[in-house]
Short mmCIF file of C-alpha atoms in Angstrom, two decimals:
data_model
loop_
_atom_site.label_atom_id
_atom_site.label_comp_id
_atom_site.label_asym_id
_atom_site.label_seq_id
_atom_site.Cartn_x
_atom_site.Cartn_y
_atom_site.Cartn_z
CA UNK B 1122 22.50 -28.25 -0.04
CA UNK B 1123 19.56 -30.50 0.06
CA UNK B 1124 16.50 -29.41 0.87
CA UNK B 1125 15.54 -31.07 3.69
CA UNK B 1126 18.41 -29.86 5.48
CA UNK B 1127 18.24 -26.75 4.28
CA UNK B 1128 14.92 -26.36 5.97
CA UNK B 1129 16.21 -28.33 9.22
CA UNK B 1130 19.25 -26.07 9.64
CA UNK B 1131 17.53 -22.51 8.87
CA UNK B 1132 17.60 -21.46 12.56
CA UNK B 1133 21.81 -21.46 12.34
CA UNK B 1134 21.26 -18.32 9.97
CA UNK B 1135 19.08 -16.38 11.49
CA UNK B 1136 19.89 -12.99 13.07
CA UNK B 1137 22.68 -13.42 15.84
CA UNK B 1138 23.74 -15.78 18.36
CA UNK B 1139 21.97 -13.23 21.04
CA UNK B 1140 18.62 -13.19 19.38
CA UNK B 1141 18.38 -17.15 20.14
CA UNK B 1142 18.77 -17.37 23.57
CA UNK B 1143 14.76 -17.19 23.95
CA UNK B 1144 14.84 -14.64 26.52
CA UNK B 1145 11.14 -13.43 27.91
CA UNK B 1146 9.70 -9.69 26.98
CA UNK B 1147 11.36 -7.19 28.58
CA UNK B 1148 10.43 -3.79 29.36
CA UNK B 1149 11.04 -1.23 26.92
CA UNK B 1150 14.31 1.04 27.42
CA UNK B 1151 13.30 4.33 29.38
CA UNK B 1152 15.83 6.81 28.02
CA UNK B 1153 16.12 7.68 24.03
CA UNK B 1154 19.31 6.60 22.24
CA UNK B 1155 19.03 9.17 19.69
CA UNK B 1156 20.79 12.10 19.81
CA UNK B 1157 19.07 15.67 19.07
CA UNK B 1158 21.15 18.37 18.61
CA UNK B 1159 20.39 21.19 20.96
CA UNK B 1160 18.43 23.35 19.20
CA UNK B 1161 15.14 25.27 19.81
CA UNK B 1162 13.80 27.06 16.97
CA UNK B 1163 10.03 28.32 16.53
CA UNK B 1164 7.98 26.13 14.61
CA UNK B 1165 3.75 25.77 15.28
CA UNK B 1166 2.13 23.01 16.75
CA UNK B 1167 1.00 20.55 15.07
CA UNK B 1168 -2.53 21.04 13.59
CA UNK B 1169 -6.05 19.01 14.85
CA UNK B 1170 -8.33 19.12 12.13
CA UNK B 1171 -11.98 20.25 12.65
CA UNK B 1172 -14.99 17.35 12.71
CA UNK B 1173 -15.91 17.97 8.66
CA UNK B 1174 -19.65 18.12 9.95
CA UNK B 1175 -19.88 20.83 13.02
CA UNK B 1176 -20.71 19.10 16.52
CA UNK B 1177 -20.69 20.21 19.70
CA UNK B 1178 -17.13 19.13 21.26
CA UNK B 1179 -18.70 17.12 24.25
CA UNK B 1180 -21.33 15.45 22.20
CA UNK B 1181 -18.74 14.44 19.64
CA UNK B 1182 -16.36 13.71 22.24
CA UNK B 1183 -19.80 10.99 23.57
CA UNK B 1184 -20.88 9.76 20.44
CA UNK B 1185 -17.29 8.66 19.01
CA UNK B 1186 -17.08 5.66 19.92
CA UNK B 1187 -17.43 2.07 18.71
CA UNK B 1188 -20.65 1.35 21.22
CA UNK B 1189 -22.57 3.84 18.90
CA UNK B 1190 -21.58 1.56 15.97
CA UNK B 1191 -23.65 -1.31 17.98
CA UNK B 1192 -25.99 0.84 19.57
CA UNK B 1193 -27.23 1.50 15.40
CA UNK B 1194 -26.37 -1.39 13.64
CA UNK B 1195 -28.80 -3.45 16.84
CA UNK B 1196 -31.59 -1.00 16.35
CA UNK B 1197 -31.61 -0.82 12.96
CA UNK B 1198 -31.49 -5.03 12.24
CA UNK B 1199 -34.46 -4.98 14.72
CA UNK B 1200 -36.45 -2.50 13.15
CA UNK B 1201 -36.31 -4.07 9.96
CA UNK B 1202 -37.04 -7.51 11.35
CA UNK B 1203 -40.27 -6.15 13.03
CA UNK B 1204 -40.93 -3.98 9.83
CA UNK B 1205 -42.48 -6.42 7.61
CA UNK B 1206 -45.21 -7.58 10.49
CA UNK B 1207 -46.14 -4.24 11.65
CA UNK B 1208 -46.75 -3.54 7.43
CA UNK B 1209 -49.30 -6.18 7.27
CA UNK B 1210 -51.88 -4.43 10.25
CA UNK B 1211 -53.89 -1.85 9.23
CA UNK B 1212 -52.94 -0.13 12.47
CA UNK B 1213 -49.34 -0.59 12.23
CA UNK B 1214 -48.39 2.86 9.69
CA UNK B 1215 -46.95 5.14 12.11
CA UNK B 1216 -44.91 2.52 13.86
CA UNK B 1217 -44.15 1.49 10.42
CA UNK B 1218 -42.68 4.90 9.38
CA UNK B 1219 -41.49 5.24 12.87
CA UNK B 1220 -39.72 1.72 12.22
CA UNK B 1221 -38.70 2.39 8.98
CA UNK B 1222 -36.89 5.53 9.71
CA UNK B 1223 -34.55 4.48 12.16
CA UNK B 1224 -31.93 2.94 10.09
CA UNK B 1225 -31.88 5.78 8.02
CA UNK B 1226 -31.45 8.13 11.19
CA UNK B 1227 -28.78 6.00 12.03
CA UNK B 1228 -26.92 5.64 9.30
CA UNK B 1229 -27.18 9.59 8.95
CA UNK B 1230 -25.69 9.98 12.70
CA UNK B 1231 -22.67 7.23 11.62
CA UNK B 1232 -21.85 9.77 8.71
CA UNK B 1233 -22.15 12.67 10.54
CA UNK B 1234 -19.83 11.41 13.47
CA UNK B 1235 -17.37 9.16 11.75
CA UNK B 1236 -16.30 11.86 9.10
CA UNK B 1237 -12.58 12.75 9.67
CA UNK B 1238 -10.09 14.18 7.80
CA UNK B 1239 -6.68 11.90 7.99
CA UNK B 1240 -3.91 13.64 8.99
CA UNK B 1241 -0.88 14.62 6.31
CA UNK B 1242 -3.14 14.39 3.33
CA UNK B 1243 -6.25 15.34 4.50
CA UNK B 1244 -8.27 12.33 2.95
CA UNK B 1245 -11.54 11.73 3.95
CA UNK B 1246 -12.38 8.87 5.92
CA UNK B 1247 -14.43 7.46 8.82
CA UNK B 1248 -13.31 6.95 12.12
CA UNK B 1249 -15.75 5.53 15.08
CA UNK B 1250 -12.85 4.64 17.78
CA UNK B 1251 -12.14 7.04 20.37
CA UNK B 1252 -8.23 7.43 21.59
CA UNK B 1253 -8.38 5.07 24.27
CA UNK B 1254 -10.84 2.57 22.94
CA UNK B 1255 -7.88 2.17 19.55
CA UNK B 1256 -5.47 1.81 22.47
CA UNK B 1257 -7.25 -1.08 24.09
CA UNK B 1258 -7.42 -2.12 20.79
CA UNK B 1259 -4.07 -2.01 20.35
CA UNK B 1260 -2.96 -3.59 23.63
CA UNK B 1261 -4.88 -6.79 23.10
CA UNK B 1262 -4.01 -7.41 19.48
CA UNK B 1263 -0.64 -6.70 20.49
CA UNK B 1264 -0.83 -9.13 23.45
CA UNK B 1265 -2.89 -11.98 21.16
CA UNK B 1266 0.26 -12.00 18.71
CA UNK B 1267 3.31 -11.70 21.16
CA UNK B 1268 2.09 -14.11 23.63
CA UNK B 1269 2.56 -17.43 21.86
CA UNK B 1270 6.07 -16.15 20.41
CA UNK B 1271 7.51 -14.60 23.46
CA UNK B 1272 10.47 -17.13 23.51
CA UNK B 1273 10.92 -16.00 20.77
CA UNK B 1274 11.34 -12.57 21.21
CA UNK B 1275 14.46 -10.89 21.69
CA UNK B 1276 15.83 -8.62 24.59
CA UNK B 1277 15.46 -5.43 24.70
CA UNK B 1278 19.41 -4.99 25.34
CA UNK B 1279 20.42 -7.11 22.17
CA UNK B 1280 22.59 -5.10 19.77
CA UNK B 1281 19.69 -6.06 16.68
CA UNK B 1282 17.09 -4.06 18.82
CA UNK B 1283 19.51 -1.55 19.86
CA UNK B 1284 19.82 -0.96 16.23
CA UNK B 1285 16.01 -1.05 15.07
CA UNK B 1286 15.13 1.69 18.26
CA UNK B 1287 18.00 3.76 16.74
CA UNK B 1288 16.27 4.36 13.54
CA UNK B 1289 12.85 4.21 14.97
CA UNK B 1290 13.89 6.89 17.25
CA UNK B 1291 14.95 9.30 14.52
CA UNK B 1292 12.00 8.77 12.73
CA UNK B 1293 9.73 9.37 15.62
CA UNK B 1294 11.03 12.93 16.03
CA UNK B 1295 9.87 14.02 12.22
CA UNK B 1296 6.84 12.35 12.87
CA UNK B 1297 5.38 14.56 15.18
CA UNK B 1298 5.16 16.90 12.60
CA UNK B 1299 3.01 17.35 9.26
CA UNK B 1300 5.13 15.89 6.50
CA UNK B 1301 4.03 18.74 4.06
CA UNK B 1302 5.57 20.86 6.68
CA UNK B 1303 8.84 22.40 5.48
CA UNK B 1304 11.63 20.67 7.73
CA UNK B 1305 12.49 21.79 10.67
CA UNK B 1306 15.36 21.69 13.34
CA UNK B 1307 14.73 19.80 15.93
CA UNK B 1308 16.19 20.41 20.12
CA UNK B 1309 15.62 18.96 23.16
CA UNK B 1310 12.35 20.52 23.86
CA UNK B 1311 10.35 18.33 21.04
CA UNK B 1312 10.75 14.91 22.53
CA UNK B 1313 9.27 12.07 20.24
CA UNK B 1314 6.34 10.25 21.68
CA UNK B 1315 8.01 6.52 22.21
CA UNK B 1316 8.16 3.46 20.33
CA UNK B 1317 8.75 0.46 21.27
CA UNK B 1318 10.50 -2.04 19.01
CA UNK B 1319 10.52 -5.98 19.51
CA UNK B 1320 12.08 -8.19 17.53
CA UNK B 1321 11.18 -11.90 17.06
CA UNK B 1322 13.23 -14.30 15.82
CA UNK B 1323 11.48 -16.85 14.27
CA UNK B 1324 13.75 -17.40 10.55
CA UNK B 1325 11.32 -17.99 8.59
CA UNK B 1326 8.40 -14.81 8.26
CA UNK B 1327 9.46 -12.35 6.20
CA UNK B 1328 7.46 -9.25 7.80
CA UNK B 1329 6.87 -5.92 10.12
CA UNK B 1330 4.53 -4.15 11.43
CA UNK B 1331 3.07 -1.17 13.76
CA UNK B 1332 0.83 -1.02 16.17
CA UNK B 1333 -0.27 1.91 17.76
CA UNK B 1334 3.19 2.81 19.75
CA UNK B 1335 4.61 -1.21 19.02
CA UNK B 1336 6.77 -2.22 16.35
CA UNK B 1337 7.34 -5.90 15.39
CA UNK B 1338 10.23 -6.54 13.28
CA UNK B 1339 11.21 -10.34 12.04
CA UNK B 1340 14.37 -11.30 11.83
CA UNK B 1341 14.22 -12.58 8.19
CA UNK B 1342 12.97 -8.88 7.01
CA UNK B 1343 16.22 -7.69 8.71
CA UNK B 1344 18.24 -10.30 6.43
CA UNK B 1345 16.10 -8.79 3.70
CA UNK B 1346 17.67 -5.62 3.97
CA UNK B 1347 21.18 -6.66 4.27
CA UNK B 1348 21.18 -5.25 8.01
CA UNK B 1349 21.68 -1.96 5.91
CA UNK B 1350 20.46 1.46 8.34
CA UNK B 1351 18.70 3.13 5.29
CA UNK B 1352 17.63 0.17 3.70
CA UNK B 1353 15.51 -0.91 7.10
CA UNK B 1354 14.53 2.52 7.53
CA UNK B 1355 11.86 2.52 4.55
CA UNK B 1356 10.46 -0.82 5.90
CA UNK B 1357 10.05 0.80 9.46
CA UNK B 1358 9.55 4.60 7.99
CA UNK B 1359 6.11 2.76 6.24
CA UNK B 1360 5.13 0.76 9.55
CA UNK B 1361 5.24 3.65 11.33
CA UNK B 1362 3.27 5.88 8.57
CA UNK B 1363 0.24 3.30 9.23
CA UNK B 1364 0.20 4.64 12.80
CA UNK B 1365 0.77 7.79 12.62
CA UNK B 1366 -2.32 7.62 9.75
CA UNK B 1367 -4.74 5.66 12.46
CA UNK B 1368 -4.82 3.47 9.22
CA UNK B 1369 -5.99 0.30 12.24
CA UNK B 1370 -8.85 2.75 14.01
CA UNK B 1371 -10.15 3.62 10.33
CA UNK B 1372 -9.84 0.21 8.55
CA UNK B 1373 -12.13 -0.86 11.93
CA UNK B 1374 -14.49 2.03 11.34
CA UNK B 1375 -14.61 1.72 7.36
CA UNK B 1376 -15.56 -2.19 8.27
CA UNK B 1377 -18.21 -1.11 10.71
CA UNK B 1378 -19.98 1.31 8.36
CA UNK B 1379 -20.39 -1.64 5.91
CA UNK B 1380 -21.49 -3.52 8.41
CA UNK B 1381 -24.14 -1.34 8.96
CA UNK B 1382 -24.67 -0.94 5.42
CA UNK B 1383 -24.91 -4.71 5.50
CA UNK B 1384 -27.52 -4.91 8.48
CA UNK B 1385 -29.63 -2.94 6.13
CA UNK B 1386 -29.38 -4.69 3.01
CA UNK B 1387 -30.19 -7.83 5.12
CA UNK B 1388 -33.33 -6.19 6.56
CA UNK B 1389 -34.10 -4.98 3.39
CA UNK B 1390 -34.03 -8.61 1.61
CA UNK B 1391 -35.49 -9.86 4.77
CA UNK B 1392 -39.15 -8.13 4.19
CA UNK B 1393 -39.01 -10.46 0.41
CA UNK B 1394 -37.56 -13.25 1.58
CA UNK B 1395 -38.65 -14.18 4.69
CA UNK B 1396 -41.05 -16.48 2.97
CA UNK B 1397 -38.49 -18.39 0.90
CA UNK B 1398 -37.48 -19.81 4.39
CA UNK B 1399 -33.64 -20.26 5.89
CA UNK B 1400 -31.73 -21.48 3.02
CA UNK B 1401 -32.02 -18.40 0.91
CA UNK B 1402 -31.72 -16.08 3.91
CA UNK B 1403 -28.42 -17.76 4.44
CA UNK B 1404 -27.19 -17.58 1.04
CA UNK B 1405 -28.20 -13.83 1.19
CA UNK B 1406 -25.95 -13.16 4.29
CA UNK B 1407 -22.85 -15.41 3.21
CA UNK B 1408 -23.04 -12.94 -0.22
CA UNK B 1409 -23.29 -9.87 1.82
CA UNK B 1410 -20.52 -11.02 4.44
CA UNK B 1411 -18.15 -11.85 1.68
CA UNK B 1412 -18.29 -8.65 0.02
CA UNK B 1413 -17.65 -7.04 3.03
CA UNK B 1414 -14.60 -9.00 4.15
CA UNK B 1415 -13.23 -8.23 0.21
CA UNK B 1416 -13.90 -4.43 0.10
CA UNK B 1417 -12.82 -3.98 3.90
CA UNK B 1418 -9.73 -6.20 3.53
CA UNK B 1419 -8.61 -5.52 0.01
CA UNK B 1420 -9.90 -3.07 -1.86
CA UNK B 1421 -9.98 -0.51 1.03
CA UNK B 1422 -6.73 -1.41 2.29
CA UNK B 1423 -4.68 -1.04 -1.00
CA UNK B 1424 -5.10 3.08 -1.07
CA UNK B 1425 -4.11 2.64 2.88
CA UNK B 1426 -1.04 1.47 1.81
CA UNK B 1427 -0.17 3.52 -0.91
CA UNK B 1428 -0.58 6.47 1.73
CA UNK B 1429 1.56 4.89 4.17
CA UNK B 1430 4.42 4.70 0.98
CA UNK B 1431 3.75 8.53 0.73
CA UNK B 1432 3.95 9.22 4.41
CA UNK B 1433 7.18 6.53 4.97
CA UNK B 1434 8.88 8.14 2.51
CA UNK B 1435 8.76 11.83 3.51
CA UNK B 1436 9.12 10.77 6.66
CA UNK B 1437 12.63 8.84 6.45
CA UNK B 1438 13.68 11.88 4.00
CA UNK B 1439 12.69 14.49 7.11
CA UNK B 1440 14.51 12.35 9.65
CA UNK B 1441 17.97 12.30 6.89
CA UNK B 1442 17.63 9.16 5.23
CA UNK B 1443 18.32 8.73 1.46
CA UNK B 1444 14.43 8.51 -0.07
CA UNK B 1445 16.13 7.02 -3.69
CA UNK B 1446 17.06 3.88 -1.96
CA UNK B 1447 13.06 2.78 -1.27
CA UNK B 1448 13.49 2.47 -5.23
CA UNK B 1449 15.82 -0.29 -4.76
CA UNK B 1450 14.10 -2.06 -1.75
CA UNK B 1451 10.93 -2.20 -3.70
CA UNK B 1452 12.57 -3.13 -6.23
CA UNK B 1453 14.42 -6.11 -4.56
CA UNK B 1454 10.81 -6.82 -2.96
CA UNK B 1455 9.78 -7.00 -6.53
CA UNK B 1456 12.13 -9.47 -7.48
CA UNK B 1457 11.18 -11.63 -4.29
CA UNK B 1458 7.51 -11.34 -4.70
CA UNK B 1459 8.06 -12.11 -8.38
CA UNK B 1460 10.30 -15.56 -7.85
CA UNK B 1461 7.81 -16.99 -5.32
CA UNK B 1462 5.11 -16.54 -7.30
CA UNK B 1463 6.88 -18.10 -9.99
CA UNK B 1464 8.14 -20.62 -7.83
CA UNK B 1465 3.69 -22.03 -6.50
CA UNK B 1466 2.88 -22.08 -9.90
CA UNK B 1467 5.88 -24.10 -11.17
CA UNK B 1468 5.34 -26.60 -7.53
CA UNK B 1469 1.46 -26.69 -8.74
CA UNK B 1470 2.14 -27.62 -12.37
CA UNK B 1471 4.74 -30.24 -10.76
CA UNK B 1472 2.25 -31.79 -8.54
CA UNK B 1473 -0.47 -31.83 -11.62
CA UNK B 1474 2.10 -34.20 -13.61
CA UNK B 1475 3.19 -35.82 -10.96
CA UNK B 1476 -0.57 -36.91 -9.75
CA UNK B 1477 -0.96 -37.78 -13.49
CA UNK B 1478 2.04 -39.78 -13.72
CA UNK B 1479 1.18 -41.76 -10.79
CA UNK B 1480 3.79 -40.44 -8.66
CA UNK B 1481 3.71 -38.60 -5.20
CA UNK B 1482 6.23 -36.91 -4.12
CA UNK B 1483 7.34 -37.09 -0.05
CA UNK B 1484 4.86 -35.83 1.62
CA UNK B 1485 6.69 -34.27 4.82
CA UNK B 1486 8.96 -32.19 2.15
CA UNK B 1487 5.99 -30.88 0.45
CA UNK B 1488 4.25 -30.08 3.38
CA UNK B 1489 7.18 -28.02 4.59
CA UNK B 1490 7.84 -26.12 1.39
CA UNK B 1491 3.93 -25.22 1.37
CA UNK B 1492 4.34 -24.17 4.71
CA UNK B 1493 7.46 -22.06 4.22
CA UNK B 1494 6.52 -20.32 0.86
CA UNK B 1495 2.90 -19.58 2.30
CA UNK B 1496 5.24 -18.05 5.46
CA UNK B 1497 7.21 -16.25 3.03
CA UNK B 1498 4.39 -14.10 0.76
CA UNK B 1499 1.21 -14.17 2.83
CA UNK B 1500 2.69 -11.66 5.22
CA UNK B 1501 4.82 -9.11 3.27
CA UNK B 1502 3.07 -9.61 -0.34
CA UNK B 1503 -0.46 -9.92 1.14
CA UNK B 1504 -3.63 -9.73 -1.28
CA UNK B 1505 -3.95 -5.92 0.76
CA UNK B 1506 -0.63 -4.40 -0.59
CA UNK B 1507 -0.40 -3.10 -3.94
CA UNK B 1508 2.28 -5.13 -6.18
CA UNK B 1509 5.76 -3.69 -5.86
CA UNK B 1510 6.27 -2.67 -9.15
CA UNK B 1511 3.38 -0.37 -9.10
CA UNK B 1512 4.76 0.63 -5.81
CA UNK B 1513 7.73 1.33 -7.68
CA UNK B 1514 6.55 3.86 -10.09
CA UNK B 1515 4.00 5.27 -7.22
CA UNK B 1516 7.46 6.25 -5.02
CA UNK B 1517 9.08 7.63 -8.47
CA UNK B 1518 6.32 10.04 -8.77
CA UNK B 1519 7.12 11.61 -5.22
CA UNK B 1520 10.71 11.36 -5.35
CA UNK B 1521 12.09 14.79 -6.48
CA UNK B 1522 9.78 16.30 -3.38
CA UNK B 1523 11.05 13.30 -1.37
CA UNK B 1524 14.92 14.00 -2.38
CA UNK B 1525 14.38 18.10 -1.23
CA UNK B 1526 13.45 17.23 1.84
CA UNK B 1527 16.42 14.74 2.80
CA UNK B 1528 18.69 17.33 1.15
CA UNK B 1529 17.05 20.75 3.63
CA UNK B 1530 17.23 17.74 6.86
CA UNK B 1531 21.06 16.93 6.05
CA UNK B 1532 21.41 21.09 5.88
CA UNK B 1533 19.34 21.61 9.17
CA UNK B 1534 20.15 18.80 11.09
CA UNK B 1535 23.01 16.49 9.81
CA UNK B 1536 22.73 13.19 9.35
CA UNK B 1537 21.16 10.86 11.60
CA UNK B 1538 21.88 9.32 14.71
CA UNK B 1539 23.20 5.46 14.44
CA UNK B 1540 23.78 2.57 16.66
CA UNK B 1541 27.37 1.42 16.11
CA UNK B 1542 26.56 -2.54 15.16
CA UNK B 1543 29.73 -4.41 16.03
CA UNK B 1544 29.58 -8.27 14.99
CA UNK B 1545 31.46 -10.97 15.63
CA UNK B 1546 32.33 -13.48 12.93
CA UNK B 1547 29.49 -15.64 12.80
CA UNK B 1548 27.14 -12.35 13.34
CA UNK B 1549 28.83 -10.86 10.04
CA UNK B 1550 28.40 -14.19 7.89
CA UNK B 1551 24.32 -14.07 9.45
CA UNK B 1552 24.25 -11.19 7.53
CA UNK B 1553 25.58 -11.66 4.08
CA UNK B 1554 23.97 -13.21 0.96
CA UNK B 1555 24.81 -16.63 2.96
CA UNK B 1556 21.77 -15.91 5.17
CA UNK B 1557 19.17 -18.45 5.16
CA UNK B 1558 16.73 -15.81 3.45
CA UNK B 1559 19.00 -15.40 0.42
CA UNK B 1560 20.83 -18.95 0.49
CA UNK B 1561 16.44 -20.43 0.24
CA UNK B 1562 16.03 -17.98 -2.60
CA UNK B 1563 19.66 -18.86 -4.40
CA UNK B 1564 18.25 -22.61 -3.62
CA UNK B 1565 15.00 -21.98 -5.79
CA UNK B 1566 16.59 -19.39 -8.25
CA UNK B 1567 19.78 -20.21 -9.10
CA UNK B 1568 20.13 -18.98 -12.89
CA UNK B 1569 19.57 -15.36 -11.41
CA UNK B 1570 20.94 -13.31 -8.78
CA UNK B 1571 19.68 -10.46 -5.80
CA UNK B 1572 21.33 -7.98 -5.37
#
């Protein structure tokens, strides 16, 4: 098929013929569709960790919050700007100690509060958003992202969605538990705290993700996963691990501390270079600033997600899913991440020759294959995750644990509860290796094969 009407014609392949009717957000569903068998057994409660650093519980429960982050990082950057003045007066020692010692009381208050321990590995980390404040959060990233796309967004009583709640609703019942708890049976008396699932149909972003209690799936990750239960439970068993981690409330307090840290360092080279005048001042900040968007973005967020692999997989092995087969959809996601790749640099060494040969290709196609490939592996294979392959061997390392655990849920508690997906015949063919997603990649890699 050519390419420009392969491109033209993707939205014919995309999940099902319900999916593109457009319809507007709907509420989500009020009653479970998972079935629980009726069991009550004793188990304990799930643990809350002590502050690492003993507080009083109210004046924790006041100075855990993201205003405190402010309240510090202002005082400190004005201390520091009035620092070098007061210095200069012979007068001025006191208020100079006075001045210089508040960004190191503050920074000692930001350690002291933020410490937390995250919950299922008991990590260490910093955390300066209170419940409510990452739900606000939550609500208005959520509403930023889902607003311009709700056409796009399927109902809530769509088979697809039906589907996806299915499997997020047997994971949510493990996950109110620590996964380095033995497993457990589960009754009627532990209900799940809900999720709610949306799924947008756009055909061409290859992505998920969680958000607090909200799940955003893509239809082209669905396609991805051969509309296979197990398969789309280790994408949505590792969504859901970033959640239940707070991996959002401590990537936002991790960034805040080295803001502060920042603030400082600015103050700091403030006092030498304040006489150098603006330019080097500015230089100064756009250094600092860019090392904090790298370590706060990627550096920091790699080890997030490598705990969110170790968290999704116990998880989908407590709630009966097969843990081997993550193997094989990282190792598919390997194979994708790989071909793109492979794929820009072959495009950039094409445009090289032909801007040396004189030639330019059309300019609408190339636009739209930039557009599409950046679609395709600045979501899922984002500078923040790890490479596949070294999630790979990461997942091997936990998988005998993994496998004992899916092995004592099938013995406690069967297998789980599914969504019967009937299709129709143009629903079924949407969902084989004639998909759009696997017809683009058999398009740009047609010597090899997916499977």
């Amino acid at each position: 098929m050519p390419l420009p009407r392969l491109l033209l014609s993707r939205q014919r392949f995309t999940t099902c013929r319900q999916c593109l009717y457009r319809p507007s957000l709907l509420p989500p569903p009020t009653t479970s569709i998972s079935s629980i068998t009726p069991i009550r057994t004793f188990h304990a409660s799930r643990s809350h960790p002590s502050p690492i650093i003993p507080l009083p519980a109210i004046l924790l429960g006041l100075l855990k919050s993201g205003k405190l982050v402010s309240f510090v990082s202002l005082s400190s950057k004005t201390s520091l700007t009035l620092l070098p003045h007061t210095f200069r007066r012979d007068k001025g020692k006191l208020v100079g100690k006075i001045l210089a010692g508040i960004p190191i009381a503050g920074l000692t208050l930001l350690v002291a509060v933020g410490l937390d321990q995250a919950p299922n590995t008991s990590r260490l980390r910093f955390v300066y958003l209170s419940e409510q404040e990452e739900e606000e959060e939550v609500e208005k990233a959520i509403k930023e992202l889902m607003d311009p796309m709700s056409a796009l967004v399927a109902a809530q009583d769509t088979v697809a969605v039906k589907w996806l709640q299915t499997i997020v609703n047997n994971l949510a019942v493990v996950a109110q538990d620590d996964v380095r708890e033995p497993v457990r049976c589960y009754g009627n008396d532990d209900p799940p705290k809900p999720y709610n699932v949306n799924l947008i149909c756009d055909g061409n972003t290859l992505n998920a993700m969680c958000a607090g209690r909200h799940i955003l799936v893509y239809d082209l990750m669905m396609q991805a996963m051969d509309y296979n239960e197990t398969r789309m439970a280790v994408i949505l068993s590792h969504e859901m691990a970033h959640s239940v981690q707070r991996h959002f409330v401590e990537t936002h307090g991790f960034a805040s501390l080295l803001l502060m840290l920042g603030d400082i360092t600015r103050g700091v080279f403030w006092m030498v270079t304040e006489s150098f005048g603006p330019y080097v001042n500015q230089k100064i900040n756009e250094a600092i600033t860019g090392f904090i968007a790298l370590e706060s973005q990627n550096t920091y967020n790699r080890p997030l997600e490598r705990e969110a692999d170790l968290v999704g997989l116990k998880l989908m092995a407590k709630a009966g899913y097969d843990p081997r087969v993550a193997v094989d959809v990282w190792t598919t996601m390997a194979e994708i991440e790989e071909r793109i790749k492979e794929y820009q640099e072959k495009e950039q060494q094409d445009l090289k020759q032909e801007d040396q040969g004189g030639k330019v290709g059309d300019p609408q196609t190339v636009v739209s294959v930039a557009q599409m490939m950046e679609s395709l592996i600045s979501m899922w294979f984002g500078s923040s995750h790890p490479p596949s392959r070294e999630r790979i061997d990461y997942m091997r390392d936990h998988m005998t644990e993994a496998v004992a655990l899916y092995e004592e849920a099938l013995r406690l508690n069967g297998p789980p509860s599914n969504y019967e997906w009937v299709q129709d015949d143009s629903a079924a063919t949407s969902g084989s290796h004639t998909s759009y997603f696997w017809g683009l990649l058999y398009y740009f890699f047609p010597l090899n094969t997916i499977e």
